[in-house]
Amino acid sequence: MSQTNASSTVNLIPRPAKCRLTGHDLRLSLPVPVYAPSMPEISPVLQTFIEESAPPDGVLLTLIGQAAASDNKPGLTISIQSDMQAPEAYDLVIGPGSARLTASSPAGMLYGLHTFLQLCRIDGSEVLVIGAEIADQPRFAWRGMHLDVSRHFFPVSFIKIYIDLLARHKMNMFHWHLCDDQGWRIEIPAFPRLTEVGAWRIEDGNRYGGFYSRSDIADIVEFARKRCVTIVPEIEMPGHAMSALTAYPEYSCTGGPFTVPTTWGVFDDVYCAGNEKTFAFLEAILSDVASLFPGPMIHIGGDECPKERWRAHDLCQQRMQQEGLGDEDQLQSYFIRRIAKYLNTIGKRLVGWDEILDGGAPAGSTIMAWRSAEKGIEAARAGHDVVMCPMTHCYFDHYQADPAGEPKAIGGFSPLDKVYAFEPIPDGLPAELQDRIVGAQANVWTEYMPDSDHVEYMTFPRLCALAEVLWSPRSMRLWDNFAARLRSHIKRLDKIGVKYRRSDIS
Ligand code: ACM
């Protein structure tokens, strides 16, 4: 059977790089025995997967101990081998007699386990696993989803569901937009007013808001670690900072007072770039955030920062003179470079929205190209790693269908087939710069998503399409084939209760 037929028949999403049906389906008794070495790096991931792999969405597995692949025991035998073709790669061979999964990392093992589950059909007290030989690895290293928890706040339980859904789709980066004008959502003990004041707004006479405590964050970080998802926390600066400035107006140019806004948009009051104390404040916050999140990167925003206040403020103008900065764009560039330097001293790398290119982005920073694909090209040419998330295709707050039949959204139009057609390597990027595109993500801004059901509706099944864009070889991305597999895949989503947009599935 051809490779195309194989993976479409078995309805894997995302589609594996190589998949051949062997015709030797495998029958195993339940719970399925799993044989795996006990290793500190894989055991937490494996244990978690096994603990949670139960009907209705999964297949009951039981960890038995170690076995050699050559033992051919009736069950799933996992081996870890360091010389795989790529860090997140896995090989999975189903049948005859047994299933064998080989990976070089916890992530590779996890992705192989998810593929294994997608091949299983429960049949009474047994499970039927489709006979296949799979050699799989991702196309891109950054396979991400963003979530704005400022415009609307979502509980820890939902953040976990979101991260789990990423992992089930072999996505590995969770960009957590933890603060914005309308709410500060992370507890920072040195600055209690951030959450006492900045986490709350008065909407129609009611107090709306919430935040994540340090133990919430630790809990989520550990949850993500066991699913091989890296969290990139975002602390917005110098703009989109009204919630922080309401709590601590002394770090603005005017001194306030302010209120946490209840309308959406871009606000003129931003962090003061002339006051040394602003940097001390932000560095203390970043130091704390760095201690909570083990990942290598911190996102510092950098988008949509009006320069009105800087133009009118003596301290900011003095700073420009002292530093020889020709205009306010260069002052923003100074701001971001200074923060990047600080992050480097604490062992973290900076990620920012593509506006940080204006006036020059710090060397070694990663750029998120959101305004256009061309911004990604500009960033790559300037020597940066690039995460593509152009709003033409990757804004999941945009409408998915005719607005007349849809709940209110922010505007824009990105239906499922358009997301599936998204190509992260932009046209016009010279071949020698293509490696600069580390991957892509979708952004989920929640101005018009008041609850988690609505987030799921806007995110699924578009996330399934994006997962395949980022994982599967470009040549295997065929819309009709995907649409057919998606009809089966949504039954998996049904079992775990995802409130996806049903009209996408005909
Ligand atoms: C953005 O959408 N302002 C990054």
XYZ file of C-alpha atoms and ligand atoms in Angstrom:
510
model
C 0.000 0.000 0.000
C 1.310 3.477 -0.715
C 2.391 5.768 2.095
C -0.428 8.160 1.282
C -3.057 5.508 1.750
C -1.490 4.204 4.916
C -1.613 7.284 7.069
C -4.940 8.463 5.719
C -6.494 5.087 6.472
C -5.353 5.183 10.057
C -6.451 8.773 10.579
C -3.361 10.007 12.336
C -3.210 13.739 13.080
C -0.654 15.158 12.613
C 0.311 12.953 9.730
C 3.605 11.116 10.292
C 6.627 11.739 8.089
C 6.689 8.089 7.011
C 4.014 5.493 7.568
C 3.547 2.108 5.924
C 0.670 -0.201 6.709
C 1.905 -3.751 7.097
C -1.428 -5.549 7.169
C -0.351 -7.309 10.400
C -2.762 -5.818 12.892
C -1.963 -6.581 16.484
C -4.363 -7.833 19.125
C -3.382 -7.109 22.731
C -5.165 -7.784 25.979
C -6.243 -4.934 28.207
C -4.640 -3.339 30.054
C -1.876 -3.211 27.477
C 1.468 -4.130 29.056
C 4.178 -1.508 28.548
C 7.833 -2.478 28.920
C 10.198 0.431 29.396
C 13.533 1.146 31.041
C 13.396 3.118 34.258
C 15.240 6.358 33.466
C 14.921 9.678 35.313
C 14.369 11.642 32.119
C 11.606 9.502 30.664
C 9.884 8.034 33.718
C 7.784 11.096 34.739
C 6.530 11.509 31.168
C 5.758 7.819 30.808
C 4.151 7.507 34.250
C 1.899 10.479 33.551
C 0.890 9.142 30.166
C 0.085 5.743 31.624
C -1.825 7.141 34.596
C -4.016 9.177 32.279
C -4.426 6.713 29.435
C -7.785 5.284 30.213
C -11.080 5.041 28.389
C -13.057 6.848 27.123
C -10.315 8.753 25.315
C -7.494 6.276 25.676
C -6.549 2.689 26.240
C -5.685 1.311 29.633
C -1.940 0.733 29.844
C 0.079 -0.860 32.618
C 3.802 -0.494 33.224
C 5.387 -3.901 33.712
C 9.107 -3.219 33.658
C 11.886 -3.487 31.157
C 12.155 -5.823 28.175
C 14.402 -6.023 25.143
C 12.732 -5.268 21.804
C 13.931 -8.690 20.661
C 11.850 -10.368 23.404
C 8.771 -9.677 21.280
C 6.483 -9.622 24.310
C 2.790 -9.095 23.599
C 2.555 -5.431 24.552
C 4.385 -2.193 23.830
C 8.146 -2.246 24.330
C 9.861 1.126 24.581
C 13.563 1.615 24.069
C 15.587 4.782 24.265
C 18.365 5.133 21.769
C 20.504 8.244 21.508
C 21.295 8.117 17.792
C 17.871 8.802 16.303
C 17.563 11.025 13.234
C 16.285 14.044 15.220
C 15.810 14.924 18.911
C 12.019 14.523 18.870
C 11.940 11.607 16.426
C 10.471 8.201 17.115
C 10.068 4.913 15.312
C 7.006 2.792 15.951
C 6.585 -0.722 14.620
C 3.276 -2.450 15.281
C 3.167 -6.219 14.892
C 3.568 -9.021 14.319
C 3.278 -10.163 17.914
C 4.258 -6.934 19.642
C 4.613 -3.175 19.316
C 8.002 -1.505 19.548
C 8.653 2.185 20.102
C 12.120 3.673 19.846
C 12.931 7.281 20.687
C 15.912 9.335 21.744
C 14.154 11.729 24.100
C 11.135 11.933 26.402
C 9.400 14.019 23.727
C 10.022 11.433 21.020
C 8.672 8.752 23.324
C 5.600 10.829 24.157
C 4.841 11.503 20.490
C 5.232 7.815 19.721
C 2.819 6.984 22.534
C 0.242 9.415 21.180
C 0.581 7.868 17.743
C 0.229 4.399 19.273
C -3.022 5.452 20.952
C -4.363 6.847 17.686
C -3.759 3.425 16.114
C -5.701 1.546 18.801
C -9.342 0.476 18.638
C -10.842 -1.079 21.750
C -12.580 -4.365 20.953
C -14.222 -5.834 24.034
C -11.527 -6.833 26.522
C -8.854 -6.441 23.871
C -7.377 -3.740 21.763
C -6.753 -3.929 18.048
C -3.727 -1.957 16.907
C -3.333 -1.245 13.207
C -0.179 -2.860 11.842
C 2.185 -0.146 10.701
C 5.803 0.889 10.440
C 6.238 4.540 11.276
C 9.375 6.678 11.227
C 8.391 10.122 12.353
C 9.882 13.471 13.254
C 8.683 17.074 13.229
C 9.297 19.520 10.416
C 9.673 22.489 12.803
C 11.146 22.808 16.299
C 8.676 25.508 17.490
C 5.136 24.211 17.335
C 3.240 26.626 19.480
C 0.027 28.076 20.780
C -0.404 31.355 22.594
C -3.146 32.195 25.060
C -4.102 35.640 26.350
C -5.250 35.291 29.967
C -5.391 39.051 30.572
C -8.405 40.112 28.535
C -10.214 37.180 30.068
C -8.953 35.021 32.879
C -8.973 31.230 32.697
C -8.606 28.873 35.658
C -5.670 26.543 36.244
C -7.869 23.597 35.257
C -8.342 25.043 31.773
C -4.680 25.979 31.338
C -3.916 22.304 31.963
C -6.503 21.172 29.434
C -5.020 23.561 26.881
C -1.472 22.295 27.479
C -2.648 18.693 27.339
C -4.373 19.347 24.011
C -1.151 20.830 22.657
C 0.796 17.712 23.647
C -1.828 15.434 22.112
C -1.219 17.253 18.825
C 2.586 17.007 19.168
C 2.896 20.719 19.837
C 5.590 21.786 22.249
C 5.480 25.527 23.017
C 2.910 27.304 25.165
C 3.217 31.081 24.952
C 1.435 32.305 28.054
C 0.424 35.978 27.699
C 0.311 36.693 31.426
C -0.301 40.409 31.474
C -1.750 43.160 29.374
C -3.596 46.418 29.911
C -6.756 44.760 31.206
C -5.244 42.481 33.841
C -1.999 41.329 35.494
C -2.208 37.609 36.146
C 0.950 36.393 37.915
C 1.700 36.802 41.604
C 4.982 38.640 42.241
C 5.503 38.827 46.035
C 7.854 41.830 45.886
C 5.099 43.863 44.222
C 1.826 42.738 45.800
C -0.236 45.508 44.217
C 0.291 43.907 40.791
C -2.254 41.282 41.775
C -4.117 43.164 44.537
C -4.882 46.013 42.138
C -3.674 45.107 38.642
C -5.507 41.783 38.425
C -8.961 43.353 38.773
C -11.191 45.646 36.766
C -14.693 46.938 37.345
C -17.006 45.792 34.571
C -20.685 46.777 34.681
C -20.302 47.415 38.392
C -18.730 44.007 39.071
C -15.140 43.181 39.930
C -13.684 40.958 37.200
C -10.288 39.284 37.247
C -8.029 36.742 38.871
C -4.423 35.656 38.895
C -2.167 32.631 39.214
C -0.442 32.133 42.555
C 3.112 30.880 42.708
C 1.906 27.406 43.562
C -0.500 27.523 40.585
C 2.435 28.397 38.344
C 4.618 25.644 39.804
C 1.776 23.160 39.328
C 1.292 24.168 35.685
C 5.030 24.165 34.942
C 5.271 20.597 36.260
C 2.152 19.566 34.337
C 3.687 20.965 31.139
C 7.058 19.341 31.807
C 5.434 15.913 31.935
C 3.933 16.604 28.521
C 7.153 17.947 27.006
C 5.622 21.392 26.577
C 7.877 24.394 27.209
C 6.158 27.455 28.607
C 7.229 30.867 27.326
C 5.856 33.397 29.821
C 5.175 36.882 28.494
C 5.608 40.033 30.551
C 4.570 42.924 28.294
C 6.660 46.076 28.060
C 7.015 48.964 27.397
C 3.387 49.214 26.190
C 0.235 47.241 27.047
C 1.101 47.845 30.701
C -1.919 49.687 32.125
C -2.661 47.007 34.730
C 0.879 47.233 36.149
C 0.876 51.029 35.933
C -2.462 51.241 37.753
C -0.793 49.321 40.583
C 2.521 51.228 40.395
C 1.909 54.554 38.557
C 5.375 55.798 39.546
C 6.823 53.754 36.659
C 4.848 55.727 34.056
C 5.875 59.101 32.605
C 2.982 61.083 34.116
C 2.673 59.366 37.494
C -0.998 58.514 36.949
C -3.392 57.860 38.556
C -4.855 55.182 36.293
C -7.557 52.550 36.368
C -7.351 49.068 34.875
C -9.136 49.555 31.546
C -12.309 47.759 30.591
C -12.119 48.588 26.900
C -9.815 47.026 24.325
C -7.167 48.864 22.378
C -3.801 50.538 22.656
C -3.194 53.055 25.447
C -0.801 56.011 25.476
C 0.476 55.457 29.014
C 3.451 53.085 28.964
C 6.489 52.384 31.129
C 8.787 55.390 31.443
C 12.031 54.755 29.568
C 13.862 57.607 31.283
C 13.440 56.549 34.910
C 16.106 54.152 36.220
C 13.609 52.816 38.746
C 11.438 51.456 35.920
C 14.264 49.138 34.932
C 14.875 48.061 38.528
C 11.152 47.248 38.826
C 11.010 45.275 35.585
C 14.252 43.421 36.265
C 13.019 42.336 39.675
C 9.823 41.009 38.064
C 11.756 39.229 35.316
C 14.133 37.691 37.823
C 11.168 36.279 39.701
C 9.490 35.041 36.512
C 12.774 33.426 35.443
C 12.906 31.521 38.726
C 9.381 30.154 38.199
C 9.736 29.002 34.588
C 12.556 26.604 33.698
C 12.337 27.238 29.928
C 15.149 29.144 28.217
C 13.063 32.084 27.001
C 11.030 34.971 28.317
C 8.781 37.001 26.015
C 8.812 40.719 26.758
C 6.111 41.826 24.320
C 7.346 45.004 22.632
C 4.301 45.454 20.380
C 2.081 48.471 19.897
C 3.918 50.944 22.135
C 2.788 54.532 21.496
C 5.578 57.060 21.955
C 3.438 60.091 22.913
C 4.395 60.125 26.568
C 8.105 59.652 25.832
C 8.013 62.612 23.417
C 6.550 64.857 26.093
C 8.617 63.669 29.060
C 11.855 65.348 30.182
C 13.369 62.183 31.643
C 12.807 60.240 28.418
C 14.204 63.079 26.309
C 17.237 63.307 28.603
C 17.806 59.591 28.201
C 17.728 59.992 24.419
C 20.317 62.759 24.599
C 22.592 60.901 26.981
C 22.468 57.731 24.925
C 22.670 59.486 21.540
C 19.285 58.123 20.435
C 17.898 59.894 17.364
C 14.200 59.220 17.899
C 11.694 57.443 20.121
C 11.932 54.219 18.086
C 15.558 54.133 19.106
C 14.525 54.747 22.685
C 12.302 51.662 22.474
C 15.243 49.761 20.987
C 17.427 50.952 23.917
C 14.727 49.752 26.331
C 14.508 46.300 24.776
C 18.280 45.889 24.436
C 18.741 46.765 28.071
C 16.141 44.194 29.097
C 17.737 41.593 26.784
C 21.110 42.200 28.384
C 19.567 41.717 31.801
C 17.825 38.515 30.736
C 21.135 37.184 29.454
C 22.738 37.800 32.852
C 20.112 35.540 34.415
C 20.490 32.862 31.759
C 17.408 33.607 29.654
C 16.900 34.644 26.046
C 14.498 37.320 24.881
C 11.530 36.812 22.587
C 9.563 39.798 21.298
C 6.872 40.787 18.826
C 8.184 42.054 15.494
C 8.042 45.737 16.525
C 11.292 45.115 18.410
C 12.959 45.162 14.988
C 12.193 48.909 14.793
C 15.407 50.690 15.704
C 17.214 47.319 15.890
C 16.461 44.202 17.956
C 19.032 42.772 20.385
C 21.387 40.168 18.951
C 20.296 36.649 19.821
C 16.636 37.589 20.313
C 13.826 35.618 18.715
C 11.219 37.558 16.760
C 7.539 36.703 16.498
C 6.373 37.916 13.098
C 2.722 38.862 13.599
C 2.070 41.904 11.434
C 2.996 40.132 8.205
C 5.100 37.341 6.736
C 7.423 40.073 5.421
C 8.321 40.939 9.007
C 9.574 37.371 9.332
C 11.795 37.859 6.290
C 13.080 41.147 7.704
C 13.889 39.448 11.027
C 15.646 36.525 9.347
C 17.711 38.916 7.232
C 18.700 40.750 10.430
C 20.041 37.448 11.815
C 17.245 36.497 14.205
C 15.432 33.271 14.815
C 11.820 33.733 13.796
C 8.521 32.310 14.971
C 5.916 32.942 12.312
C 2.436 33.950 13.463
C 1.227 36.353 10.776
C -2.284 37.578 11.417
C -3.274 36.593 7.895
C -3.357 32.914 8.992
C -2.415 32.503 12.656
C -4.832 34.695 14.585
C -7.406 32.362 16.053
C -9.379 35.336 17.357
C -10.369 35.972 13.729
C -13.618 34.696 12.271
C -13.706 31.100 11.039
C -16.746 31.567 8.801
C -19.229 34.201 7.670
C -19.544 36.592 10.651
C -23.330 36.552 10.224
C -23.468 33.031 11.662
C -20.644 33.318 14.188
C -20.236 34.661 17.709
C -18.670 38.120 17.782
C -14.964 38.061 17.001
C -12.362 40.746 16.608
C -12.458 40.782 12.786
C -10.237 39.133 10.187
C -11.035 35.859 8.435
C -9.049 32.653 8.927
C -11.169 29.582 8.201
C -9.837 26.070 8.725
C -8.689 25.494 5.134
C -6.790 28.778 5.147
C -4.965 27.784 8.328
C -4.167 24.419 6.753
C -2.737 26.205 3.701
C -0.428 28.322 5.862
C 3.213 27.891 4.898
C 5.619 28.960 7.672
C 8.537 29.476 5.273
C 7.558 32.765 3.615
C 7.793 33.226 -0.132
C 10.785 35.335 -0.981
C 12.964 34.154 1.897
C 16.397 33.228 0.510
C 17.147 29.511 0.871
C 20.162 30.139 3.090
C 17.924 31.927 5.635
C 15.211 29.285 5.828
C 16.729 27.706 8.927
C 16.014 30.959 10.729
C 12.312 30.081 10.702
C 12.176 27.907 13.803
C 8.459 27.319 13.465
C 5.148 28.997 14.030
C 2.277 29.402 16.428
C -1.282 30.631 16.552
C -2.253 33.502 18.806
C -5.452 33.404 20.826
C -6.373 36.906 21.968
C -9.382 36.682 24.215
C -11.123 40.055 24.077
C -14.221 38.291 22.712
C -13.712 34.927 24.414
C -15.198 35.220 27.893
C -14.891 31.551 28.854
C -12.955 28.393 28.111
C -15.702 26.840 25.948
C -15.392 29.828 23.662
C -11.596 29.474 23.546
C -12.023 25.823 22.524
C -14.543 26.834 19.865
C -12.123 29.354 18.362
C -9.120 27.046 18.689
C -10.493 23.735 17.408
C -10.264 22.336 14.873
C -7.931 25.097 13.630
C -5.263 23.842 16.065
C -5.416 20.397 14.404
C -4.645 22.025 11.054
C -1.782 24.065 12.464
C -0.342 21.016 14.230
C -0.067 19.264 10.881
C 1.412 22.360 9.178
C 4.151 22.344 11.789
C 4.777 18.633 12.125
C 4.289 16.972 8.751
C 6.455 17.225 5.646
C 5.138 19.889 3.318
C 4.663 17.395 0.503
C 2.233 15.378 2.647
C -0.030 18.277 3.384
C -3.126 17.636 1.278
C -6.383 19.306 2.253
C -8.835 16.563 1.170
C -6.770 13.944 2.912
C -6.648 16.015 6.107
C -10.358 16.778 5.999
C -11.104 13.028 5.792
C -8.807 12.209 8.732
C -10.264 15.081 10.735
C -13.701 13.463 10.579
C -12.287 10.599 12.649
C -10.062 12.749 14.772
C -12.961 14.802 16.080
C -14.345 11.637 17.667
C -11.218 11.696 19.835
C -11.936 15.345 20.647
C -15.546 14.406 21.469
C -14.374 11.786 23.947
C -12.355 14.320 25.869
C -15.088 16.924 25.664
C -13.459 19.557 23.459
C -16.054 22.147 22.390
C -14.733 22.491 18.851
C -16.534 24.243 15.985
C -18.719 21.435 14.655
C -19.745 23.112 11.425
C -16.205 22.661 10.161
C -16.739 18.928 9.930
C -19.065 17.942 7.123
C -0.264 41.659 18.662
O -1.204 41.095 18.092
N -0.407 42.890 19.110
C 1.008 40.998 18.860
